[in-house]
Amino acid sequence: MKSYALALALMLASPLAALAAPPSDAQVSRLLEVMRARQTVETMLPQIEASQQQMAEQMMAGREITPAERERLNSVIARSSAQLRKGLAWDKLEPIYRDIYRDTFDGQDTDALIAFYASPTGQRLLDKMPVLMQNTMNAMQKLVVPMMQELQQDIEAEARNDAVKRKSAGAETK
């Protein structure tokens, strides 16, 4: 009787466990494919680089900078872009994406997402995603740039205050 009850419990539990099973590697691969995950990342990189350049230009707006300072700024931006491209290369991101989707969605969710992103509506969303992301970045820059400028002014003011204090301390010791 006990073995019958155990068998019955296992039979009833297996459909529930199957519903909550993690997605297979094939499901995750298909989802990343229909979502155009790789292409999305590769499309975003130039946009992120352009945003970096634009943010640097906005931070330097109204300031006189020498050709040497301009060259150093361009060098910093180039190094940053190279690090960005290296750090966000698809071969590094793909395993992270796979883990995230596998940890977040079960097999049933993954199938539903595949169905959505493979649909005309899902594909239209993906077509518009680069513009959506660019608009989001532009909106965020409008918030971040003034904060960065204020931070820069605070740092410069603090440096001036420290210089005045050091000068005063030096004058008192003489």
PDB file of C-alpha atoms in Angstrom:
ATOM      1  CA  MET A   1       0.000   0.000   0.000  1.00  0.00           C
ATOM      2  CA  LYS A   2       2.815   2.415   0.876  1.00  0.00           C
ATOM      3  CA  SER A   3       4.592   1.780  -2.423  1.00  0.00           C
ATOM      4  CA  TYR A   4       1.314   2.346  -4.293  1.00  0.00           C
ATOM      5  CA  ALA A   5       0.820   5.680  -2.511  1.00  0.00           C
ATOM      6  CA  LEU A   6       4.407   6.670  -3.231  1.00  0.00           C
ATOM      7  CA  ALA A   7       4.052   5.747  -6.903  1.00  0.00           C
ATOM      8  CA  LEU A   8       0.783   7.703  -7.116  1.00  0.00           C
ATOM      9  CA  ALA A   9       2.401  10.735  -5.450  1.00  0.00           C
ATOM     10  CA  LEU A  10       5.339  10.602  -7.856  1.00  0.00           C
ATOM     11  CA  MET A  11       3.026  10.293 -10.861  1.00  0.00           C
ATOM     12  CA  LEU A  12       1.015  13.294  -9.739  1.00  0.00           C
ATOM     13  CA  ALA A  13       4.107  15.343  -8.929  1.00  0.00           C
ATOM     14  CA  SER A  14       5.893  14.682 -12.212  1.00  0.00           C
ATOM     15  CA  PRO A  15       3.620  16.810 -14.430  1.00  0.00           C
ATOM     16  CA  LEU A  16       3.988  19.666 -11.945  1.00  0.00           C
ATOM     17  CA  ALA A  17       7.753  19.238 -11.860  1.00  0.00           C
ATOM     18  CA  ALA A  18       7.855  19.114 -15.649  1.00  0.00           C
ATOM     19  CA  LEU A  19       5.986  22.413 -15.858  1.00  0.00           C
ATOM     20  CA  ALA A  20       8.527  24.097 -13.611  1.00  0.00           C
ATOM     21  CA  ALA A  21      11.540  22.448 -15.225  1.00  0.00           C
ATOM     22  CA  PRO A  22      14.314  24.800 -16.272  1.00  0.00           C
ATOM     23  CA  PRO A  23      14.590  25.457 -19.981  1.00  0.00           C
ATOM     24  CA  SER A  24      16.808  23.198 -22.014  1.00  0.00           C
ATOM     25  CA  ASP A  25      19.941  24.478 -23.711  1.00  0.00           C
ATOM     26  CA  ALA A  26      18.094  24.181 -27.021  1.00  0.00           C
ATOM     27  CA  GLN A  27      15.230  26.342 -25.722  1.00  0.00           C
ATOM     28  CA  VAL A  28      17.614  29.015 -24.450  1.00  0.00           C
ATOM     29  CA  SER A  29      19.535  28.947 -27.741  1.00  0.00           C
ATOM     30  CA  ARG A  30      16.319  29.343 -29.702  1.00  0.00           C
ATOM     31  CA  LEU A  31      15.162  32.191 -27.449  1.00  0.00           C
ATOM     32  CA  LEU A  32      18.450  34.068 -27.853  1.00  0.00           C
ATOM     33  CA  GLU A  33      18.199  33.492 -31.602  1.00  0.00           C
ATOM     34  CA  VAL A  34      14.624  34.777 -32.031  1.00  0.00           C
ATOM     35  CA  MET A  35      15.382  37.690 -29.687  1.00  0.00           C
ATOM     36  CA  ARG A  36      18.399  38.571 -31.839  1.00  0.00           C
ATOM     37  CA  ALA A  37      20.397  38.917 -28.632  1.00  0.00           C
ATOM     38  CA  ARG A  38      23.787  38.935 -30.347  1.00  0.00           C
ATOM     39  CA  GLN A  39      22.722  41.496 -32.964  1.00  0.00           C
ATOM     40  CA  THR A  40      21.171  43.665 -30.257  1.00  0.00           C
ATOM     41  CA  VAL A  41      24.420  43.738 -28.291  1.00  0.00           C
ATOM     42  CA  GLU A  42      26.451  44.440 -31.424  1.00  0.00           C
ATOM     43  CA  THR A  43      24.073  47.275 -32.371  1.00  0.00           C
ATOM     44  CA  MET A  44      24.214  48.799 -28.906  1.00  0.00           C
ATOM     45  CA  LEU A  45      28.016  49.057 -28.745  1.00  0.00           C
ATOM     46  CA  PRO A  46      28.350  51.915 -31.263  1.00  0.00           C
ATOM     47  CA  GLN A  47      25.442  53.688 -29.563  1.00  0.00           C
ATOM     48  CA  ILE A  48      27.123  53.392 -26.168  1.00  0.00           C
ATOM     49  CA  GLU A  49      30.377  54.679 -27.649  1.00  0.00           C
ATOM     50  CA  ALA A  50      28.562  57.622 -29.245  1.00  0.00           C
ATOM     51  CA  SER A  51      26.925  58.358 -25.896  1.00  0.00           C
ATOM     52  CA  GLN A  52      30.315  58.335 -24.189  1.00  0.00           C
ATOM     53  CA  GLN A  53      31.681  60.748 -26.771  1.00  0.00           C
ATOM     54  CA  GLN A  54      28.636  62.988 -26.483  1.00  0.00           C
ATOM     55  CA  MET A  55      28.793  62.975 -22.688  1.00  0.00           C
ATOM     56  CA  ALA A  56      32.482  63.914 -22.757  1.00  0.00           C
ATOM     57  CA  GLU A  57      31.750  66.746 -25.189  1.00  0.00           C
ATOM     58  CA  GLN A  58      28.925  68.021 -23.010  1.00  0.00           C
ATOM     59  CA  MET A  59      31.125  67.908 -19.918  1.00  0.00           C
ATOM     60  CA  MET A  60      33.795  69.904 -21.741  1.00  0.00           C
ATOM     61  CA  ALA A  61      31.348  72.393 -23.265  1.00  0.00           C
ATOM     62  CA  GLY A  62      32.276  75.989 -22.548  1.00  0.00           C
ATOM     63  CA  ARG A  63      35.792  75.086 -21.454  1.00  0.00           C
ATOM     64  CA  GLU A  64      38.883  76.039 -23.348  1.00  0.00           C
ATOM     65  CA  ILE A  65      41.008  72.973 -23.844  1.00  0.00           C
ATOM     66  CA  THR A  66      44.376  72.795 -25.501  1.00  0.00           C
ATOM     67  CA  PRO A  67      45.117  70.462 -28.408  1.00  0.00           C
ATOM     68  CA  ALA A  68      47.142  68.307 -25.990  1.00  0.00           C
ATOM     69  CA  GLU A  69      44.185  68.078 -23.588  1.00  0.00           C
ATOM     70  CA  ARG A  70      41.892  67.224 -26.531  1.00  0.00           C
ATOM     71  CA  GLU A  71      44.310  64.495 -27.573  1.00  0.00           C
ATOM     72  CA  ARG A  72      44.379  63.062 -24.025  1.00  0.00           C
ATOM     73  CA  LEU A  73      40.559  63.173 -23.845  1.00  0.00           C
ATOM     74  CA  ASN A  74      40.292  61.368 -27.183  1.00  0.00           C
ATOM     75  CA  SER A  75      42.811  58.813 -25.969  1.00  0.00           C
ATOM     76  CA  VAL A  76      40.789  58.164 -22.804  1.00  0.00           C
ATOM     77  CA  ILE A  77      37.611  57.782 -24.857  1.00  0.00           C
ATOM     78  CA  ALA A  78      39.352  55.389 -27.280  1.00  0.00           C
ATOM     79  CA  ARG A  79      40.671  53.250 -24.394  1.00  0.00           C
ATOM     80  CA  SER A  80      37.233  53.239 -22.816  1.00  0.00           C
ATOM     81  CA  SER A  81      35.643  52.151 -26.102  1.00  0.00           C
ATOM     82  CA  ALA A  82      38.182  49.368 -26.532  1.00  0.00           C
ATOM     83  CA  GLN A  83      37.530  48.130 -22.988  1.00  0.00           C
ATOM     84  CA  LEU A  84      33.799  48.350 -23.592  1.00  0.00           C
ATOM     85  CA  ARG A  85      34.021  46.306 -26.798  1.00  0.00           C
ATOM     86  CA  LYS A  86      36.259  43.747 -25.122  1.00  0.00           C
ATOM     87  CA  GLY A  87      34.118  43.473 -21.997  1.00  0.00           C
ATOM     88  CA  LEU A  88      30.817  43.345 -23.864  1.00  0.00           C
ATOM     89  CA  ALA A  89      31.891  40.975 -26.637  1.00  0.00           C
ATOM     90  CA  TRP A  90      29.241  38.365 -27.404  1.00  0.00           C
ATOM     91  CA  ASP A  91      31.516  35.451 -26.484  1.00  0.00           C
ATOM     92  CA  LYS A  92      31.679  36.886 -22.949  1.00  0.00           C
ATOM     93  CA  LEU A  93      28.026  37.885 -22.724  1.00  0.00           C
ATOM     94  CA  GLU A  94      26.417  34.764 -24.179  1.00  0.00           C
ATOM     95  CA  PRO A  95      27.129  32.501 -21.173  1.00  0.00           C
ATOM     96  CA  ILE A  96      25.820  35.242 -18.884  1.00  0.00           C
ATOM     97  CA  TYR A  97      22.647  35.614 -20.948  1.00  0.00           C
ATOM     98  CA  ARG A  98      22.178  31.823 -20.933  1.00  0.00           C
ATOM     99  CA  ASP A  99      22.517  31.659 -17.151  1.00  0.00           C
ATOM    100  CA  ILE A 100      20.192  34.607 -16.621  1.00  0.00           C
ATOM    101  CA  TYR A 101      17.452  33.167 -18.838  1.00  0.00           C
ATOM    102  CA  ARG A 102      17.897  29.666 -17.419  1.00  0.00           C
ATOM    103  CA  ASP A 103      17.732  30.995 -13.835  1.00  0.00           C
ATOM    104  CA  THR A 104      14.807  33.339 -14.503  1.00  0.00           C
ATOM    105  CA  PHE A 105      12.441  31.351 -16.706  1.00  0.00           C
ATOM    106  CA  ASP A 106      11.219  27.789 -16.720  1.00  0.00           C
ATOM    107  CA  GLY A 107      10.762  25.774 -19.876  1.00  0.00           C
ATOM    108  CA  GLN A 108       7.138  26.829 -20.303  1.00  0.00           C
ATOM    109  CA  ASP A 109       8.018  30.529 -19.930  1.00  0.00           C
ATOM    110  CA  THR A 110      10.838  30.103 -22.429  1.00  0.00           C
ATOM    111  CA  ASP A 111       8.505  28.516 -24.984  1.00  0.00           C
ATOM    112  CA  ALA A 112       6.044  31.400 -24.507  1.00  0.00           C
ATOM    113  CA  LEU A 113       8.847  33.954 -24.988  1.00  0.00           C
ATOM    114  CA  ILE A 114      10.037  32.123 -28.100  1.00  0.00           C
ATOM    115  CA  ALA A 115       6.488  32.226 -29.477  1.00  0.00           C
ATOM    116  CA  PHE A 116       6.197  35.960 -28.741  1.00  0.00           C
ATOM    117  CA  TYR A 117       9.574  37.001 -30.145  1.00  0.00           C
ATOM    118  CA  ALA A 118       9.101  34.796 -33.215  1.00  0.00           C
ATOM    119  CA  SER A 119       5.733  36.483 -33.862  1.00  0.00           C
ATOM    120  CA  PRO A 120       5.377  39.571 -36.082  1.00  0.00           C
ATOM    121  CA  THR A 121       4.691  41.701 -32.985  1.00  0.00           C
ATOM    122  CA  GLY A 122       7.799  40.391 -31.227  1.00  0.00           C
ATOM    123  CA  GLN A 123       9.908  41.017 -34.318  1.00  0.00           C
ATOM    124  CA  ARG A 124       8.554  44.589 -34.618  1.00  0.00           C
ATOM    125  CA  LEU A 125       9.486  45.162 -30.985  1.00  0.00           C
ATOM    126  CA  LEU A 126      13.003  43.927 -31.742  1.00  0.00           C
ATOM    127  CA  ASP A 127      13.162  46.141 -34.847  1.00  0.00           C
ATOM    128  CA  LYS A 128      12.344  49.182 -32.729  1.00  0.00           C
ATOM    129  CA  MET A 129      14.534  48.218 -29.769  1.00  0.00           C
ATOM    130  CA  PRO A 130      17.691  50.068 -30.968  1.00  0.00           C
ATOM    131  CA  VAL A 131      15.718  53.302 -31.331  1.00  0.00           C
ATOM    132  CA  LEU A 132      14.079  52.693 -27.954  1.00  0.00           C
ATOM    133  CA  MET A 133      17.484  52.155 -26.361  1.00  0.00           C
ATOM    134  CA  GLN A 134      18.947  55.264 -28.024  1.00  0.00           C
ATOM    135  CA  ASN A 135      16.014  57.363 -26.858  1.00  0.00           C
ATOM    136  CA  THR A 136      16.449  55.942 -23.362  1.00  0.00           C
ATOM    137  CA  MET A 137      20.176  56.757 -23.375  1.00  0.00           C
ATOM    138  CA  ASN A 138      19.498  60.299 -24.569  1.00  0.00           C
ATOM    139  CA  ALA A 139      16.925  60.801 -21.838  1.00  0.00           C
ATOM    140  CA  MET A 140      19.317  59.411 -19.215  1.00  0.00           C
ATOM    141  CA  GLN A 141      22.112  61.682 -20.434  1.00  0.00           C
ATOM    142  CA  LYS A 142      19.880  64.671 -19.807  1.00  0.00           C
ATOM    143  CA  LEU A 143      19.738  63.544 -16.190  1.00  0.00           C
ATOM    144  CA  VAL A 144      23.321  62.353 -15.762  1.00  0.00           C
ATOM    145  CA  VAL A 145      25.278  65.121 -17.508  1.00  0.00           C
ATOM    146  CA  PRO A 146      24.065  67.916 -15.210  1.00  0.00           C
ATOM    147  CA  MET A 147      24.799  65.707 -12.192  1.00  0.00           C
ATOM    148  CA  MET A 148      28.307  65.008 -13.524  1.00  0.00           C
ATOM    149  CA  GLN A 149      28.867  68.712 -14.173  1.00  0.00           C
ATOM    150  CA  GLU A 150      27.725  69.529 -10.650  1.00  0.00           C
ATOM    151  CA  LEU A 151      30.019  66.844  -9.258  1.00  0.00           C
ATOM    152  CA  GLN A 152      32.903  68.232 -11.287  1.00  0.00           C
ATOM    153  CA  GLN A 153      32.182  71.750  -9.964  1.00  0.00           C
ATOM    154  CA  ASP A 154      32.040  70.410  -6.401  1.00  0.00           C
ATOM    155  CA  ILE A 155      35.387  68.671  -6.852  1.00  0.00           C
ATOM    156  CA  GLU A 156      36.954  71.820  -8.324  1.00  0.00           C
ATOM    157  CA  ALA A 157      35.534  73.943  -5.485  1.00  0.00           C
ATOM    158  CA  GLU A 158      36.865  71.479  -2.918  1.00  0.00           C
ATOM    159  CA  ALA A 159      40.289  71.539  -4.583  1.00  0.00           C
ATOM    160  CA  ARG A 160      40.275  75.365  -4.507  1.00  0.00           C
ATOM    161  CA  ASN A 161      39.287  75.325  -0.811  1.00  0.00           C
ATOM    162  CA  ASP A 162      42.090  72.881  -0.035  1.00  0.00           C
ATOM    163  CA  ALA A 163      44.579  75.077  -1.914  1.00  0.00           C
ATOM    164  CA  VAL A 164      43.439  78.142   0.052  1.00  0.00           C
ATOM    165  CA  LYS A 165      43.750  76.226   3.338  1.00  0.00           C
ATOM    166  CA  ARG A 166      47.249  74.998   2.449  1.00  0.00           C
ATOM    167  CA  LYS A 167      48.241  78.525   1.444  1.00  0.00           C
ATOM    168  CA  SER A 168      46.858  79.914   4.723  1.00  0.00           C
ATOM    169  CA  ALA A 169      48.613  77.224   6.749  1.00  0.00           C
ATOM    170  CA  GLY A 170      51.867  77.965   4.928  1.00  0.00           C
ATOM    171  CA  ALA A 171      51.516  81.717   5.596  1.00  0.00           C
ATOM    172  CA  GLU A 172      50.880  81.090   9.306  1.00  0.00           C
ATOM    173  CA  THR A 173      54.012  79.003   9.734  1.00  0.00           C
ATOM    174  CA  LYS A 174      56.252  81.706   8.315  1.00  0.00           C
TER     175      LYS A 174
END
